Amino acid sequence: MTELAASLGCEYEDCCDDDTSEDDVPYYAWWVRVPAAEHARRGENGLPVAVDRLHRYLAGQLPDLLYWEIVPDQERTVDHAVSSALHDAYDDLIAPFERALMPLRRDGADELDPRARVWKWEENLLVGTFDLWLCNDPDHPHTWIVVTVGLWTEPQLFDEAPAARLGHFDFTPHHPLLFLPRPPAPATFTARAESGSFPGKSTSRTKAADAIGTAHQWTANDPVVLAERVAHDIKLLWPQLTGPERS
């Protein structure tokens, strides 16, 4: 699917097999990103030619009598477009971190694309984050160490700043956030790396009685300086990132 999608000018994302329909019937879902131009090239059955080729290939690999549903996912399409705009708007912040941290990644994190993602929509305001996976947490199995990068935000009552507009229950103070439209300069940038678990917003205790969480956070007015400092400290915090890669 990866090779066929690429040959058709598309991008194969992944296959999901852990979901069910409304009547609890499990199903597989193949996610393929199709360029807008390919949506306009349709065959006799009304499907984009590229999508029809992908469908025919899958149908030939799987048992008969399967029900196929082929539809565009508007939510994913909009999310991808807006997240791309978010990445472009903060390229001066994101690019230094990609240059500094991507060579350090281990444990399969190098196979996970850094992600600028919009996760909240307000009127005339989009809020998102930029996340970059580093490695497995050596002290907490099955947990990633992720570096999140964004603007330093401090909500103030009656303030018109973007952070204040999120509301008390939707905002975690000092969490790195990205906004569209981007607030006017000057700005303070921040990066945060967490290990272990933390209490949720609606509780004062973590679920596990013996849970230990640590967080490391950096701030700077210059994103290049910030990325260099974060990379320097991360090498000291997790020295395995500077050693030879494990097979």
JSON list of N, CA and C in Angstrom, two decimals, residues 101-112 132-147 193-196 234-235 237-242 245-246:
[
{"chain": "A", "resi": 101, "resn": "LEU", "atom": "N", "xyz": [17.05, 18.24, 17.68]},
{"chain": "A", "resi": 101, "resn": "LEU", "atom": "CA", "xyz": [16.60, 17.06, 18.41]},
{"chain": "A", "resi": 101, "resn": "LEU", "atom": "C", "xyz": [16.37, 15.82, 17.55]},
{"chain": "A", "resi": 102, "resn": "MET", "atom": "N", "xyz": [16.03, 15.99, 16.29]},
{"chain": "A", "resi": 102, "resn": "MET", "atom": "CA", "xyz": [15.73, 14.81, 15.49]},
{"chain": "A", "resi": 102, "resn": "MET", "atom": "C", "xyz": [16.90, 13.84, 15.38]},
{"chain": "A", "resi": 103, "resn": "PRO", "atom": "N", "xyz": [18.17, 14.31, 15.32]},
{"chain": "A", "resi": 103, "resn": "PRO", "atom": "CA", "xyz": [19.28, 13.34, 15.28]},
{"chain": "A", "resi": 103, "resn": "PRO", "atom": "C", "xyz": [19.46, 12.55, 16.57]},
{"chain": "A", "resi": 104, "resn": "LEU", "atom": "N", "xyz": [18.83, 12.99, 17.67]},
{"chain": "A", "resi": 104, "resn": "LEU", "atom": "CA", "xyz": [19.00, 12.32, 18.95]},
{"chain": "A", "resi": 104, "resn": "LEU", "atom": "C", "xyz": [18.01, 11.19, 19.19]},
{"chain": "A", "resi": 105, "resn": "ARG", "atom": "N", "xyz": [17.00, 11.09, 18.38]},
{"chain": "A", "resi": 105, "resn": "ARG", "atom": "CA", "xyz": [15.88, 10.19, 18.70]},
{"chain": "A", "resi": 105, "resn": "ARG", "atom": "C", "xyz": [16.28, 8.73, 18.60]},
{"chain": "A", "resi": 106, "resn": "ARG", "atom": "N", "xyz": [15.68, 7.92, 19.48]},
{"chain": "A", "resi": 106, "resn": "ARG", "atom": "CA", "xyz": [15.97, 6.50, 19.58]},
{"chain": "A", "resi": 106, "resn": "ARG", "atom": "C", "xyz": [14.69, 5.70, 19.78]},
{"chain": "A", "resi": 107, "resn": "ASP", "atom": "N", "xyz": [14.84, 4.38, 19.81]},
{"chain": "A", "resi": 107, "resn": "ASP", "atom": "CA", "xyz": [13.77, 3.45, 20.20]},
{"chain": "A", "resi": 107, "resn": "ASP", "atom": "C", "xyz": [12.57, 3.48, 19.25]},
{"chain": "A", "resi": 108, "resn": "GLY", "atom": "N", "xyz": [12.79, 3.85, 18.01]},
{"chain": "A", "resi": 108, "resn": "GLY", "atom": "CA", "xyz": [11.68, 3.93, 17.07]},
{"chain": "A", "resi": 108, "resn": "GLY", "atom": "C", "xyz": [11.03, 5.29, 17.02]},
{"chain": "A", "resi": 109, "resn": "ALA", "atom": "N", "xyz": [11.43, 6.21, 17.89]},
{"chain": "A", "resi": 109, "resn": "ALA", "atom": "CA", "xyz": [10.87, 7.56, 17.84]},
{"chain": "A", "resi": 109, "resn": "ALA", "atom": "C", "xyz": [11.24, 8.24, 16.53]},
{"chain": "A", "resi": 110, "resn": "ASP", "atom": "N", "xyz": [12.36, 7.81, 15.93]},
{"chain": "A", "resi": 110, "resn": "ASP", "atom": "CA", "xyz": [12.77, 8.40, 14.66]},
{"chain": "A", "resi": 110, "resn": "ASP", "atom": "C", "xyz": [11.82, 8.04, 13.53]},
{"chain": "A", "resi": 111, "resn": "GLU", "atom": "N", "xyz": [10.94, 7.07, 13.75]},
{"chain": "A", "resi": 111, "resn": "GLU", "atom": "CA", "xyz": [9.95, 6.70, 12.74]},
{"chain": "A", "resi": 111, "resn": "GLU", "atom": "C", "xyz": [8.64, 7.47, 12.92]},
{"chain": "A", "resi": 112, "resn": "LEU", "atom": "N", "xyz": [8.53, 8.25, 13.98]},
{"chain": "A", "resi": 112, "resn": "LEU", "atom": "CA", "xyz": [7.33, 9.04, 14.25]},
{"chain": "A", "resi": 112, "resn": "LEU", "atom": "C", "xyz": [7.58, 10.48, 13.84]},
{"chain": "A", "resi": 132, "resn": "LEU", "atom": "N", "xyz": [7.52, 16.43, 19.63]},
{"chain": "A", "resi": 132, "resn": "LEU", "atom": "CA", "xyz": [8.61, 15.68, 19.01]},
{"chain": "A", "resi": 132, "resn": "LEU", "atom": "C", "xyz": [9.00, 14.54, 19.95]},
{"chain": "A", "resi": 133, "resn": "TRP", "atom": "N", "xyz": [8.79, 13.30, 19.47]},
{"chain": "A", "resi": 133, "resn": "TRP", "atom": "CA", "xyz": [9.09, 12.12, 20.27]},
{"chain": "A", "resi": 133, "resn": "TRP", "atom": "C", "xyz": [10.60, 11.90, 20.34]},
{"chain": "A", "resi": 134, "resn": "LEU", "atom": "N", "xyz": [11.11, 11.61, 21.56]},
{"chain": "A", "resi": 134, "resn": "LEU", "atom": "CA", "xyz": [12.54, 11.42, 21.73]},
{"chain": "A", "resi": 134, "resn": "LEU", "atom": "C", "xyz": [12.94, 9.95, 21.86]},
{"chain": "A", "resi": 135, "resn": "CYS", "atom": "N", "xyz": [12.35, 9.27, 22.87]},
{"chain": "A", "resi": 135, "resn": "CYS", "atom": "CA", "xyz": [12.78, 7.90, 23.16]},
{"chain": "A", "resi": 135, "resn": "CYS", "atom": "C", "xyz": [11.80, 7.29, 24.15]},
{"chain": "A", "resi": 136, "resn": "ASN", "atom": "N", "xyz": [11.98, 6.01, 24.44]},
{"chain": "A", "resi": 136, "resn": "ASN", "atom": "CA", "xyz": [11.23, 5.39, 25.53]},
{"chain": "A", "resi": 136, "resn": "ASN", "atom": "C", "xyz": [11.71, 5.94, 26.86]},
{"chain": "A", "resi": 137, "resn": "ASP", "atom": "N", "xyz": [10.79, 6.10, 27.78]},
{"chain": "A", "resi": 137, "resn": "ASP", "atom": "CA", "xyz": [11.16, 6.57, 29.12]},
{"chain": "A", "resi": 137, "resn": "ASP", "atom": "C", "xyz": [11.86, 5.42, 29.85]},
{"chain": "A", "resi": 138, "resn": "PRO", "atom": "N", "xyz": [13.14, 5.58, 30.20]},
{"chain": "A", "resi": 138, "resn": "PRO", "atom": "CA", "xyz": [13.86, 4.47, 30.85]},
{"chain": "A", "resi": 138, "resn": "PRO", "atom": "C", "xyz": [13.31, 4.10, 32.21]},
{"chain": "A", "resi": 139, "resn": "ASP", "atom": "N", "xyz": [12.57, 5.01, 32.85]},
{"chain": "A", "resi": 139, "resn": "ASP", "atom": "CA", "xyz": [12.03, 4.74, 34.19]},
{"chain": "A", "resi": 139, "resn": "ASP", "atom": "C", "xyz": [10.57, 4.35, 34.18]},
{"chain": "A", "resi": 140, "resn": "HIS", "atom": "N", "xyz": [9.91, 4.45, 33.02]},
{"chain": "A", "resi": 140, "resn": "HIS", "atom": "CA", "xyz": [8.49, 4.13, 32.95]},
{"chain": "A", "resi": 140, "resn": "HIS", "atom": "C", "xyz": [8.22, 3.38, 31.65]},
{"chain": "A", "resi": 141, "resn": "PRO", "atom": "N", "xyz": [8.12, 2.04, 31.71]},
{"chain": "A", "resi": 141, "resn": "PRO", "atom": "CA", "xyz": [7.94, 1.22, 30.51]},
{"chain": "A", "resi": 141, "resn": "PRO", "atom": "C", "xyz": [6.70, 1.63, 29.72]},
{"chain": "A", "resi": 142, "resn": "HIS", "atom": "N", "xyz": [6.78, 1.47, 28.42]},
{"chain": "A", "resi": 142, "resn": "HIS", "atom": "CA", "xyz": [5.67, 1.74, 27.50]},
{"chain": "A", "resi": 142, "resn": "HIS", "atom": "C", "xyz": [5.23, 3.20, 27.52]},
{"chain": "A", "resi": 143, "resn": "THR", "atom": "N", "xyz": [6.19, 4.09, 27.78]},
{"chain": "A", "resi": 143, "resn": "THR", "atom": "CA", "xyz": [5.89, 5.52, 27.82]},
{"chain": "A", "resi": 143, "resn": "THR", "atom": "C", "xyz": [6.94, 6.27, 27.00]},
{"chain": "A", "resi": 144, "resn": "TRP", "atom": "N", "xyz": [6.48, 7.18, 26.17]},
{"chain": "A", "resi": 144, "resn": "TRP", "atom": "CA", "xyz": [7.39, 7.99, 25.39]},
{"chain": "A", "resi": 144, "resn": "TRP", "atom": "C", "xyz": [7.80, 9.23, 26.17]},
{"chain": "A", "resi": 145, "resn": "ILE", "atom": "N", "xyz": [9.02, 9.68, 25.95]},
{"chain": "A", "resi": 145, "resn": "ILE", "atom": "CA", "xyz": [9.43, 11.02, 26.37]},
{"chain": "A", "resi": 145, "resn": "ILE", "atom": "C", "xyz": [9.24, 11.92, 25.16]},
{"chain": "A", "resi": 146, "resn": "VAL", "atom": "N", "xyz": [8.42, 12.94, 25.34]},
{"chain": "A", "resi": 146, "resn": "VAL", "atom": "CA", "xyz": [8.05, 13.84, 24.25]},
{"chain": "A", "resi": 146, "resn": "VAL", "atom": "C", "xyz": [8.41, 15.26, 24.62]},
{"chain": "A", "resi": 147, "resn": "VAL", "atom": "N", "xyz": [9.01, 15.98, 23.70]},
{"chain": "A", "resi": 147, "resn": "VAL", "atom": "CA", "xyz": [9.31, 17.40, 23.90]},
{"chain": "A", "resi": 147, "resn": "VAL", "atom": "C", "xyz": [8.22, 18.21, 23.20]},
{"chain": "A", "resi": 193, "resn": "ALA", "atom": "N", "xyz": [9.55, 18.86, 28.61]},
{"chain": "A", "resi": 193, "resn": "ALA", "atom": "CA", "xyz": [9.67, 17.41, 28.49]},
{"chain": "A", "resi": 193, "resn": "ALA", "atom": "C", "xyz": [9.20, 16.80, 29.81]},
{"chain": "A", "resi": 194, "resn": "GLU", "atom": "N", "xyz": [8.30, 15.83, 29.72]},
{"chain": "A", "resi": 194, "resn": "GLU", "atom": "CA", "xyz": [7.75, 15.19, 30.91]},
{"chain": "A", "resi": 194, "resn": "GLU", "atom": "C", "xyz": [8.10, 13.72, 30.94]},
{"chain": "A", "resi": 195, "resn": "SER", "atom": "N", "xyz": [8.26, 13.21, 32.16]},
{"chain": "A", "resi": 195, "resn": "SER", "atom": "CA", "xyz": [8.51, 11.80, 32.38]},
{"chain": "A", "resi": 195, "resn": "SER", "atom": "C", "xyz": [7.62, 11.34, 33.52]},
{"chain": "A", "resi": 196, "resn": "GLY", "atom": "N", "xyz": [6.97, 10.21, 33.34]},
{"chain": "A", "resi": 196, "resn": "GLY", "atom": "CA", "xyz": [6.07, 9.74, 34.39]},
{"chain": "A", "resi": 196, "resn": "GLY", "atom": "C", "xyz": [4.70, 10.36, 34.27]},
{"chain": "A", "resi": 234, "resn": "ILE", "atom": "N", "xyz": [19.13, 17.93, 27.41]},
{"chain": "A", "resi": 234, "resn": "ILE", "atom": "CA", "xyz": [18.55, 16.61, 27.18]},
{"chain": "A", "resi": 234, "resn": "ILE", "atom": "C", "xyz": [19.64, 15.55, 27.09]},
{"chain": "A", "resi": 235, "resn": "LYS", "atom": "N", "xyz": [20.76, 15.89, 26.49]},
{"chain": "A", "resi": 235, "resn": "LYS", "atom": "CA", "xyz": [21.87, 14.94, 26.41]},
{"chain": "A", "resi": 235, "resn": "LYS", "atom": "C", "xyz": [22.39, 14.58, 27.80]},
{"chain": "A", "resi": 237, "resn": "LEU", "atom": "N", "xyz": [20.38, 14.78, 30.62]},
{"chain": "A", "resi": 237, "resn": "LEU", "atom": "CA", "xyz": [19.29, 14.11, 31.31]},
{"chain": "A", "resi": 237, "resn": "LEU", "atom": "C", "xyz": [19.14, 12.66, 30.85]},
{"chain": "A", "resi": 238, "resn": "TRP", "atom": "N", "xyz": [19.28, 12.43, 29.55]},
{"chain": "A", "resi": 238, "resn": "TRP", "atom": "CA", "xyz": [19.13, 11.09, 28.98]},
{"chain": "A", "resi": 238, "resn": "TRP", "atom": "C", "xyz": [20.35, 10.79, 28.11]},
{"chain": "A", "resi": 239, "resn": "PRO", "atom": "N", "xyz": [21.46, 10.42, 28.74]},
{"chain": "A", "resi": 239, "resn": "PRO", "atom": "CA", "xyz": [22.72, 10.22, 27.99]},
{"chain": "A", "resi": 239, "resn": "PRO", "atom": "C", "xyz": [22.65, 9.10, 26.97]},
{"chain": "A", "resi": 240, "resn": "GLN", "atom": "N", "xyz": [21.66, 8.22, 27.08]},
{"chain": "A", "resi": 240, "resn": "GLN", "atom": "CA", "xyz": [21.57, 7.14, 26.10]},
{"chain": "A", "resi": 240, "resn": "GLN", "atom": "C", "xyz": [21.26, 7.67, 24.70]},
{"chain": "A", "resi": 241, "resn": "LEU", "atom": "N", "xyz": [20.78, 8.91, 24.61]},
{"chain": "A", "resi": 241, "resn": "LEU", "atom": "CA", "xyz": [20.47, 9.48, 23.31]},
{"chain": "A", "resi": 241, "resn": "LEU", "atom": "C", "xyz": [21.72, 9.81, 22.50]},
{"chain": "A", "resi": 242, "resn": "THR", "atom": "N", "xyz": [22.84, 9.96, 23.18]},
{"chain": "A", "resi": 242, "resn": "THR", "atom": "CA", "xyz": [24.09, 10.30, 22.47]},
{"chain": "A", "resi": 242, "resn": "THR", "atom": "C", "xyz": [24.96, 9.08, 22.20]},
{"chain": "A", "resi": 245, "resn": "GLU", "atom": "N", "xyz": [23.14, 3.78, 18.38]},
{"chain": "A", "resi": 245, "resn": "GLU", "atom": "CA", "xyz": [21.76, 3.32, 18.27]},
{"chain": "A", "resi": 245, "resn": "GLU", "atom": "C", "xyz": [21.68, 1.82, 18.48]},
{"chain": "A", "resi": 246, "resn": "ARG", "atom": "N", "xyz": [20.61, 1.43, 19.16]},
{"chain": "A", "resi": 246, "resn": "ARG", "atom": "CA", "xyz": [20.38, 0.00, 19.38]},
{"chain": "A", "resi": 246, "resn": "ARG", "atom": "C", "xyz": [19.62, -0.57, 18.19]}
]
